[in-house]
CSV table of C-alpha atoms in Angstrom, one decimal:
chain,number,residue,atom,x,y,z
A,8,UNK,CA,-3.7,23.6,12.2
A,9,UNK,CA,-2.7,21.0,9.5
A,10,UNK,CA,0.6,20.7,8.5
A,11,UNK,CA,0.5,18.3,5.5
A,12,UNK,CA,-1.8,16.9,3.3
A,13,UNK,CA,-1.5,13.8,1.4
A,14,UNK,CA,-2.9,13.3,-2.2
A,15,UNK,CA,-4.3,10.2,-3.7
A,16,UNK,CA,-6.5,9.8,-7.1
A,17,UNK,CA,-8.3,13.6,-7.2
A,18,UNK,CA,-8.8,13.6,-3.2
A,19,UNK,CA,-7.4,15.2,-0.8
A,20,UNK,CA,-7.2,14.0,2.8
A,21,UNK,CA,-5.7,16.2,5.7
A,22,UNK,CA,-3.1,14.8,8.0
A,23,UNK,CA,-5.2,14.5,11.1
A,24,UNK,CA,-4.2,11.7,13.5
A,25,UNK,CA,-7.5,11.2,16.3
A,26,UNK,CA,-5.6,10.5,19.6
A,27,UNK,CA,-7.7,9.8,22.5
A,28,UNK,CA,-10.7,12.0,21.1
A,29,UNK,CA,-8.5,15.0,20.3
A,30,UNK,CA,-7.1,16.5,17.0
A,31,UNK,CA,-3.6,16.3,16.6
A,32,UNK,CA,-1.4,17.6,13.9
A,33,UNK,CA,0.6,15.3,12.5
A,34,UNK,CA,3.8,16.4,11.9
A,35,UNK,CA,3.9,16.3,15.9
A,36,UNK,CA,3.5,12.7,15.6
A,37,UNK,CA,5.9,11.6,12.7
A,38,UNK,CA,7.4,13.8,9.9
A,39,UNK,CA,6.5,10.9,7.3
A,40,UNK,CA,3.1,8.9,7.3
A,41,UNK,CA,3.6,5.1,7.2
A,42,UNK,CA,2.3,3.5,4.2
A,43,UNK,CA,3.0,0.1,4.5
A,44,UNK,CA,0.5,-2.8,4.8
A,45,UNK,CA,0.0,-2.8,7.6
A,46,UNK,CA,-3.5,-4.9,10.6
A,47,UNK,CA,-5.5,-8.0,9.0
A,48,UNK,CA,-4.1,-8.4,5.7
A,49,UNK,CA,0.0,-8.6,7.0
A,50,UNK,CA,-1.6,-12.3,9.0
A,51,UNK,CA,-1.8,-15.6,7.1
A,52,UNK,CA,1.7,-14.8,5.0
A,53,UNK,CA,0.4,-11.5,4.2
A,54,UNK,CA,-0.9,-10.3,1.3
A,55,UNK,CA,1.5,-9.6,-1.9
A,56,UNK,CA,-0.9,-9.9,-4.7
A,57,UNK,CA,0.3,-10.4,-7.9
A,58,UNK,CA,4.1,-10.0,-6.5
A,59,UNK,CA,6.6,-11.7,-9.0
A,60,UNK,CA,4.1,-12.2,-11.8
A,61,UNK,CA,4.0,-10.5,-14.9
A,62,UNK,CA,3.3,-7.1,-15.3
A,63,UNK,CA,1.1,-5.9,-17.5
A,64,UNK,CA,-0.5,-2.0,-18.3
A,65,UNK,CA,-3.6,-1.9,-19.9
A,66,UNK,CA,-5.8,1.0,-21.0
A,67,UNK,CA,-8.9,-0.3,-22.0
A,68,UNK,CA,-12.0,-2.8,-20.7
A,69,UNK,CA,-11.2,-5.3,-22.8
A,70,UNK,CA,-7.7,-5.7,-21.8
A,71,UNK,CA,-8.6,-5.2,-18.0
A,72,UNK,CA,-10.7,-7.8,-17.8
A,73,UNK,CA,-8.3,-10.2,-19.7
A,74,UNK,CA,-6.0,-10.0,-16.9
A,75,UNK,CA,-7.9,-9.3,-13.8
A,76,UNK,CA,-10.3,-12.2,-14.3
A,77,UNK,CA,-7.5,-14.5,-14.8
A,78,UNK,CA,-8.6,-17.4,-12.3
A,79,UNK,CA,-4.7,-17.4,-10.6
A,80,UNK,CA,-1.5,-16.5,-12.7
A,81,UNK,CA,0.1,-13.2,-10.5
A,82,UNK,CA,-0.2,-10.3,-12.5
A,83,UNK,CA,0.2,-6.8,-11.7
A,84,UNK,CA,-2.1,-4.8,-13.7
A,85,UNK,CA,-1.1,-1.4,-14.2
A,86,UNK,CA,-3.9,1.0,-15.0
A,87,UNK,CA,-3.6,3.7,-17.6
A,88,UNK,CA,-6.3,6.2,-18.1
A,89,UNK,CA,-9.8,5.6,-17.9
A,90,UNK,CA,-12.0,2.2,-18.0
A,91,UNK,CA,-15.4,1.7,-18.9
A,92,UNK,CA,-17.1,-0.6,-21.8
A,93,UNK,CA,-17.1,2.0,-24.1
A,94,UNK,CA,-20.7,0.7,-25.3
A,95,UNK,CA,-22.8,4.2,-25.3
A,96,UNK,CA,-26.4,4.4,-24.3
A,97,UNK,CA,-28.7,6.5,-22.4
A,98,UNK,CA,-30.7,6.3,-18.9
A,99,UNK,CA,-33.3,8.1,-17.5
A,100,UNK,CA,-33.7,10.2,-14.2
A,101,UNK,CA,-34.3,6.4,-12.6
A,102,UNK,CA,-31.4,5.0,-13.8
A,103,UNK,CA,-33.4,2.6,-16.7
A,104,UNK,CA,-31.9,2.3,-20.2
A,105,UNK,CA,-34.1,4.7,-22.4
A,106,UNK,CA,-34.0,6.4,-26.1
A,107,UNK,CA,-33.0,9.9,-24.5
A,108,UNK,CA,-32.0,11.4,-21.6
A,109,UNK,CA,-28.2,11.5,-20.0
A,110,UNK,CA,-25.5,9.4,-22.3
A,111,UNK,CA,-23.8,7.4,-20.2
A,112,UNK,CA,-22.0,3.4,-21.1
A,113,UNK,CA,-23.1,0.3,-20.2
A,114,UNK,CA,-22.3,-1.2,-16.9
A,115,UNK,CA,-19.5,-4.4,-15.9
A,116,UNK,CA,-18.7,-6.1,-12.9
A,117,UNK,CA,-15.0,-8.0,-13.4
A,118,UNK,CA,-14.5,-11.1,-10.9
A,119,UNK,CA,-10.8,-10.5,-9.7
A,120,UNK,CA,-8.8,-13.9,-9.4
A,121,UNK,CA,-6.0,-14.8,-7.0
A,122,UNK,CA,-2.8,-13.1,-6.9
A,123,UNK,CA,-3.5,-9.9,-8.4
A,124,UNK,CA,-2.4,-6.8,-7.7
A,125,UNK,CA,-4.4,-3.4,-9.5
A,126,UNK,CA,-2.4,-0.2,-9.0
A,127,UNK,CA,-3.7,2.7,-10.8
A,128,UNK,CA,-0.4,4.8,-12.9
A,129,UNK,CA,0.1,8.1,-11.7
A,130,UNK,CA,-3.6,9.6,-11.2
A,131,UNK,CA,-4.7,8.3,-14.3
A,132,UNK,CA,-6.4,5.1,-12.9
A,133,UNK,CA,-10.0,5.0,-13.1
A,134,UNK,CA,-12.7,2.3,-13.2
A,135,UNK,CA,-16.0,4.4,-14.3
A,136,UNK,CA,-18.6,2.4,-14.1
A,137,UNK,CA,-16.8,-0.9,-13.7
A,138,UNK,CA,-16.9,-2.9,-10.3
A,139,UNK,CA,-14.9,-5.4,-9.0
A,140,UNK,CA,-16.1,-8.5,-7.6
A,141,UNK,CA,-13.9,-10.5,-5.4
A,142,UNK,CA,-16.0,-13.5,-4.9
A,143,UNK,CA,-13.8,-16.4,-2.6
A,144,UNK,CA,-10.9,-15.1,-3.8
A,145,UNK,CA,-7.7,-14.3,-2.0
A,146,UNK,CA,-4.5,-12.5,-2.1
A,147,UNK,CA,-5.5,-9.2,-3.7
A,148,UNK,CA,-4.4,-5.9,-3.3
A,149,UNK,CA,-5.6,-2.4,-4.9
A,150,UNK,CA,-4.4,0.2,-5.0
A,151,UNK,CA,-4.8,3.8,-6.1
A,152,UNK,CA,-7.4,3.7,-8.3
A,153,UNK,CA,-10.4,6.2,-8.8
A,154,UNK,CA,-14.0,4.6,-8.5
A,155,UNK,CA,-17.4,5.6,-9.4
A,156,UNK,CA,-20.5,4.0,-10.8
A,157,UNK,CA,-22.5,7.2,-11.2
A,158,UNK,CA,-24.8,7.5,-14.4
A,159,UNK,CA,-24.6,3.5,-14.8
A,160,UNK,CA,-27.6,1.8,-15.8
A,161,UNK,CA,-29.8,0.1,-13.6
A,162,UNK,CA,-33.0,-2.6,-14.1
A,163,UNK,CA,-35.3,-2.8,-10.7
A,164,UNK,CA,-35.6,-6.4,-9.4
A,165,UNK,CA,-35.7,-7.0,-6.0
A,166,UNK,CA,-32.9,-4.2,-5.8
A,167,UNK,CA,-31.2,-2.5,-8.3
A,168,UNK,CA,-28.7,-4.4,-10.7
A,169,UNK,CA,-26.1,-3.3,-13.3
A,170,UNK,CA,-26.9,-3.4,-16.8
A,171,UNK,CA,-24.2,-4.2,-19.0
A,172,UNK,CA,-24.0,-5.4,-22.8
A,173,UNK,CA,-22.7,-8.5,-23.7
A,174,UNK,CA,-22.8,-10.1,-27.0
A,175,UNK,CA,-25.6,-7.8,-29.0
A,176,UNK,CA,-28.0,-8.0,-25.4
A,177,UNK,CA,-28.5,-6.2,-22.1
A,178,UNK,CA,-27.5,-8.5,-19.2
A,179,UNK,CA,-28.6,-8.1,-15.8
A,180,UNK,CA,-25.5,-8.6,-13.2
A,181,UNK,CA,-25.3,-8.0,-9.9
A,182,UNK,CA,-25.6,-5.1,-7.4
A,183,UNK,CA,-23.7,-1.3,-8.0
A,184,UNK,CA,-20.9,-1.4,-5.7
A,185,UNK,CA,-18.0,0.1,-6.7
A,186,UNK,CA,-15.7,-2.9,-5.2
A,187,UNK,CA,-18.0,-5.6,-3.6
A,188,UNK,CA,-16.4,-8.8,-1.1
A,189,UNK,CA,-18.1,-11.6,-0.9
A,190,UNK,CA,-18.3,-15.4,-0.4
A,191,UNK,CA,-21.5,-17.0,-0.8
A,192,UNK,CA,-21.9,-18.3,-4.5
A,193,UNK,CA,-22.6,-22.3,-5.5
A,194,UNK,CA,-23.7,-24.7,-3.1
A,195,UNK,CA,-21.1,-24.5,-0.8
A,196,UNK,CA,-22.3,-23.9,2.8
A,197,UNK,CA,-21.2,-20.3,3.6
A,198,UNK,CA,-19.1,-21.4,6.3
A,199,UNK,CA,-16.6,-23.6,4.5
A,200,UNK,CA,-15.7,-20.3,2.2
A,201,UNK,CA,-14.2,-17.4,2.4
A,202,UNK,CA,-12.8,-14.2,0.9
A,203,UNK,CA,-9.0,-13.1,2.7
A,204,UNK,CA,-6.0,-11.7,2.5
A,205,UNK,CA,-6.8,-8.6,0.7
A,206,UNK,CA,-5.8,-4.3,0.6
A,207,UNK,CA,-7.7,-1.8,-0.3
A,208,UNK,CA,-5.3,1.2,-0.5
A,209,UNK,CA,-5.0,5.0,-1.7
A,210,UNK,CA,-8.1,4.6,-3.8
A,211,UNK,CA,-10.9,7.3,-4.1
A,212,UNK,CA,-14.4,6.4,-4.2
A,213,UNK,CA,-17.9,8.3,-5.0
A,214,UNK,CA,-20.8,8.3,-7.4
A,215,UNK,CA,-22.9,11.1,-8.8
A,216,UNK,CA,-25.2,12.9,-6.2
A,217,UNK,CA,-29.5,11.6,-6.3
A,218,UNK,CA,-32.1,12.7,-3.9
A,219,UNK,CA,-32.5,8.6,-3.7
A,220,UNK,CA,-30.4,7.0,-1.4
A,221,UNK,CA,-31.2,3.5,-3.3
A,222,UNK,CA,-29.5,4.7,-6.6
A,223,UNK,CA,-26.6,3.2,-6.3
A,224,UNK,CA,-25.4,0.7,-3.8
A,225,UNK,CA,-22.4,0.7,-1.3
A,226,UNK,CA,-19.3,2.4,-2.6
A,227,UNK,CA,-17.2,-0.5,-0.5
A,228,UNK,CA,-19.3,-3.7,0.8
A,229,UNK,CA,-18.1,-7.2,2.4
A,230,UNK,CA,-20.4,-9.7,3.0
A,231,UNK,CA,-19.9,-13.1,4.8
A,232,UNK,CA,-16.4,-14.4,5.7
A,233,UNK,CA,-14.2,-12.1,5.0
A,234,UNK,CA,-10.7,-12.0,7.1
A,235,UNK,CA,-7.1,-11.0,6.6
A,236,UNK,CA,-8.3,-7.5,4.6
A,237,UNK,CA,-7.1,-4.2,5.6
A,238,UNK,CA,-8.9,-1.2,3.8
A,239,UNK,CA,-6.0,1.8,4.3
A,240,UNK,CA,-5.8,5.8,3.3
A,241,UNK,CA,-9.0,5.8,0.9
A,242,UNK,CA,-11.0,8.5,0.3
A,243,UNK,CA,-14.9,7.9,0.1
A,244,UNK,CA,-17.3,11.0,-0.9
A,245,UNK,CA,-20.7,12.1,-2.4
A,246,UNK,CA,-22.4,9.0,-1.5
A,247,UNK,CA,-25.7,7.6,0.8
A,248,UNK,CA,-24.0,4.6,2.0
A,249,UNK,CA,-20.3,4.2,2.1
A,250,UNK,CA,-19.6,0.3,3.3
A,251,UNK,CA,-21.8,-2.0,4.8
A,252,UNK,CA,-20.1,-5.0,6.6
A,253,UNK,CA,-22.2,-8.2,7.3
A,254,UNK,CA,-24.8,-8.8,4.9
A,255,UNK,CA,-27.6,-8.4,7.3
A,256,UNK,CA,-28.3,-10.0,10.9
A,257,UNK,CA,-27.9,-13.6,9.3
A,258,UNK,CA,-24.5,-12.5,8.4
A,259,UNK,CA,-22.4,-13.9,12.3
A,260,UNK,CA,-19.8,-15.1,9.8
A,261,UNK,CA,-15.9,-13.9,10.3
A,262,UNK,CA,-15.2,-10.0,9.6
A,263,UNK,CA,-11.8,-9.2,10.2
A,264,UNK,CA,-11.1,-6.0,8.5
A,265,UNK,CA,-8.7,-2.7,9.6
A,266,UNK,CA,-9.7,0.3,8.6
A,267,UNK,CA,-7.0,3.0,9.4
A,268,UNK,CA,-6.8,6.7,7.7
A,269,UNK,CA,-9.7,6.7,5.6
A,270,UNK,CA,-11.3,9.9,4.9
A,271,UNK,CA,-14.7,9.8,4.8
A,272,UNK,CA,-16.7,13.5,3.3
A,273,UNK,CA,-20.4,14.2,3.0
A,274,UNK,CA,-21.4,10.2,3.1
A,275,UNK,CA,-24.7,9.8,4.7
A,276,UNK,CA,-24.2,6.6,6.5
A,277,UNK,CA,-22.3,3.6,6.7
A,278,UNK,CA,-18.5,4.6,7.4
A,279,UNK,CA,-18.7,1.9,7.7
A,280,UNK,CA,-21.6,0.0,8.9
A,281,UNK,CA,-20.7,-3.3,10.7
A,282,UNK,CA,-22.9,-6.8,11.8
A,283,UNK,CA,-20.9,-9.5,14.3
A,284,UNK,CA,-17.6,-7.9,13.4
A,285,UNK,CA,-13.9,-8.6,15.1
A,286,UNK,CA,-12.2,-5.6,13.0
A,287,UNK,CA,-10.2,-2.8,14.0
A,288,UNK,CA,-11.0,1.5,13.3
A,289,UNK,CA,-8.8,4.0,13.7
A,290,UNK,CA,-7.1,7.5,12.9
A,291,UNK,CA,-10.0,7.8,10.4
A,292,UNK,CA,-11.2,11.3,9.9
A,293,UNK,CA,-15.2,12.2,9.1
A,294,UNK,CA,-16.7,15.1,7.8
């Protein structure tokens, strides 16, 4: 029935097109698929990311982090292989840091800046058990990059945290998303700031199967105002709760998000889930 299929990261999503409730092969459609940006994040000047900054490839945490964090010089960070803190430990069959059980690394959460743009090289880029944070930010785009936080270490507050290791101690962040949107920090009311103008696109997303749905958080979550993002061709798998949208039903803040040609396999819920929204879905394929 399929004609094509289209690779990105390790996943493989079929060229379906959903037309009025029906299947359609693609090729009937159009020969090519149209990867260009393309709903929310082309308004407000569009979003170019770290277009005519410096670019930079970098194959280690250390390095990552150097540049994505950077408040709001453009960079295009090119990644090279795989990420992770490269600090070794060892969790239990909760998550907790222990003397034995499965070796894993300690945990990071980066805070992307302004005006970057984080494109994985080749199928080499991957960000194991390091999320992003974009937290009032604007002007990002991502692009494919392979995700996971499976097998990172949790501590049980009111929900579960990352644990990472920084500077000889264990440090409790925040929650396990794989890329987490957000704008709600300091003392600012939430309605005078925003996250915007930001794509999410060609990346692959998962985390390790558990019998507990509250492992691991969302593999894609936005939360308060949140406008001008489009969230394009990614494939999200082997997870309990793909993206939740509006944190809650206090959350009647601005979500304006397109989510076009995502493939969505074997996630339990939330694909996505979505409070007070004003976004667009379509041609996105579930199985």
């Amino acid at each position: 029935m399929f004609s094509k299929k289209y690779e990105f990261g390790k996943g493989m999503m079929e060229g379906v097109l959903l037309v009025t409730g029906a299947l359609v092969c693609s090729s009937a459609i159009a020969a090519t698929p149209d990867f260009s940006q393309v709903g929310f994040a082309t308004l407000g000047g569009g979003t170019t990311g770290g277009a005519g900054g410096k670019i930079v490839e970098v194959s280690n945490f250390a390095e990552f982090k150097q540049y994505a964090e950077d408040l709001e010089t453009p960079y295009v960070i090119i990644v090279n292989g795989e990420i992770n803190t490269g600090i070794k430990t060892y969790i239990d069959s909760d998550g907790a840091v222990a003397e034995s059980g499965t070796e894993t690394t300690y945990g990071e959460i980066v805070l992307v800046g302004n005006n970057k743009t984080i494109v994985g090289k080749g199928s080499n880029g991957f960000l194991n058990r390091v999320g992003l944070n974009i937290q009032k930010k604007h002007n990002i785009i991502i692009r494919n990059i392979k995700f996971t936080m499976s097998h990172v270490p949790i501590s049980k507050t009111d929900e579960n945290k990352v644990v990472a290791f920084r500077n000889g101690a264990e440090v409790i962040l925040n929650d396990p998303d794989c890329i987490s949107i957000q704008a709600d920090s300091g003392n600012v009311d939430k309605a005078n700031q925003a996250s915007y103008n930001i794509w999410i696109d060609h990346c692959e997303f998962y985390n390790a199967y558990t019998d507990n749905k509250d492992r691991y958080d969302g593999l894609l979550d936005a939360k308060n105002n949140i406008y001008n993002t489009t969230v394009s061709w990614n494939y999200f798998h082997d997870h309990h709760k793909g993206s939740l949208i509006g944190n809650g039903n206090s959350d009647a803040y601005r979500h304006e998000i397109t989510f076009h040609h995502n493939y969505y396999k074997d996630i339990d819920a939330r694909t996505p889930m979505m409070r007070y929204n004003n976004s667009h879905l379509y041609n996105n394929y579930l199985e």
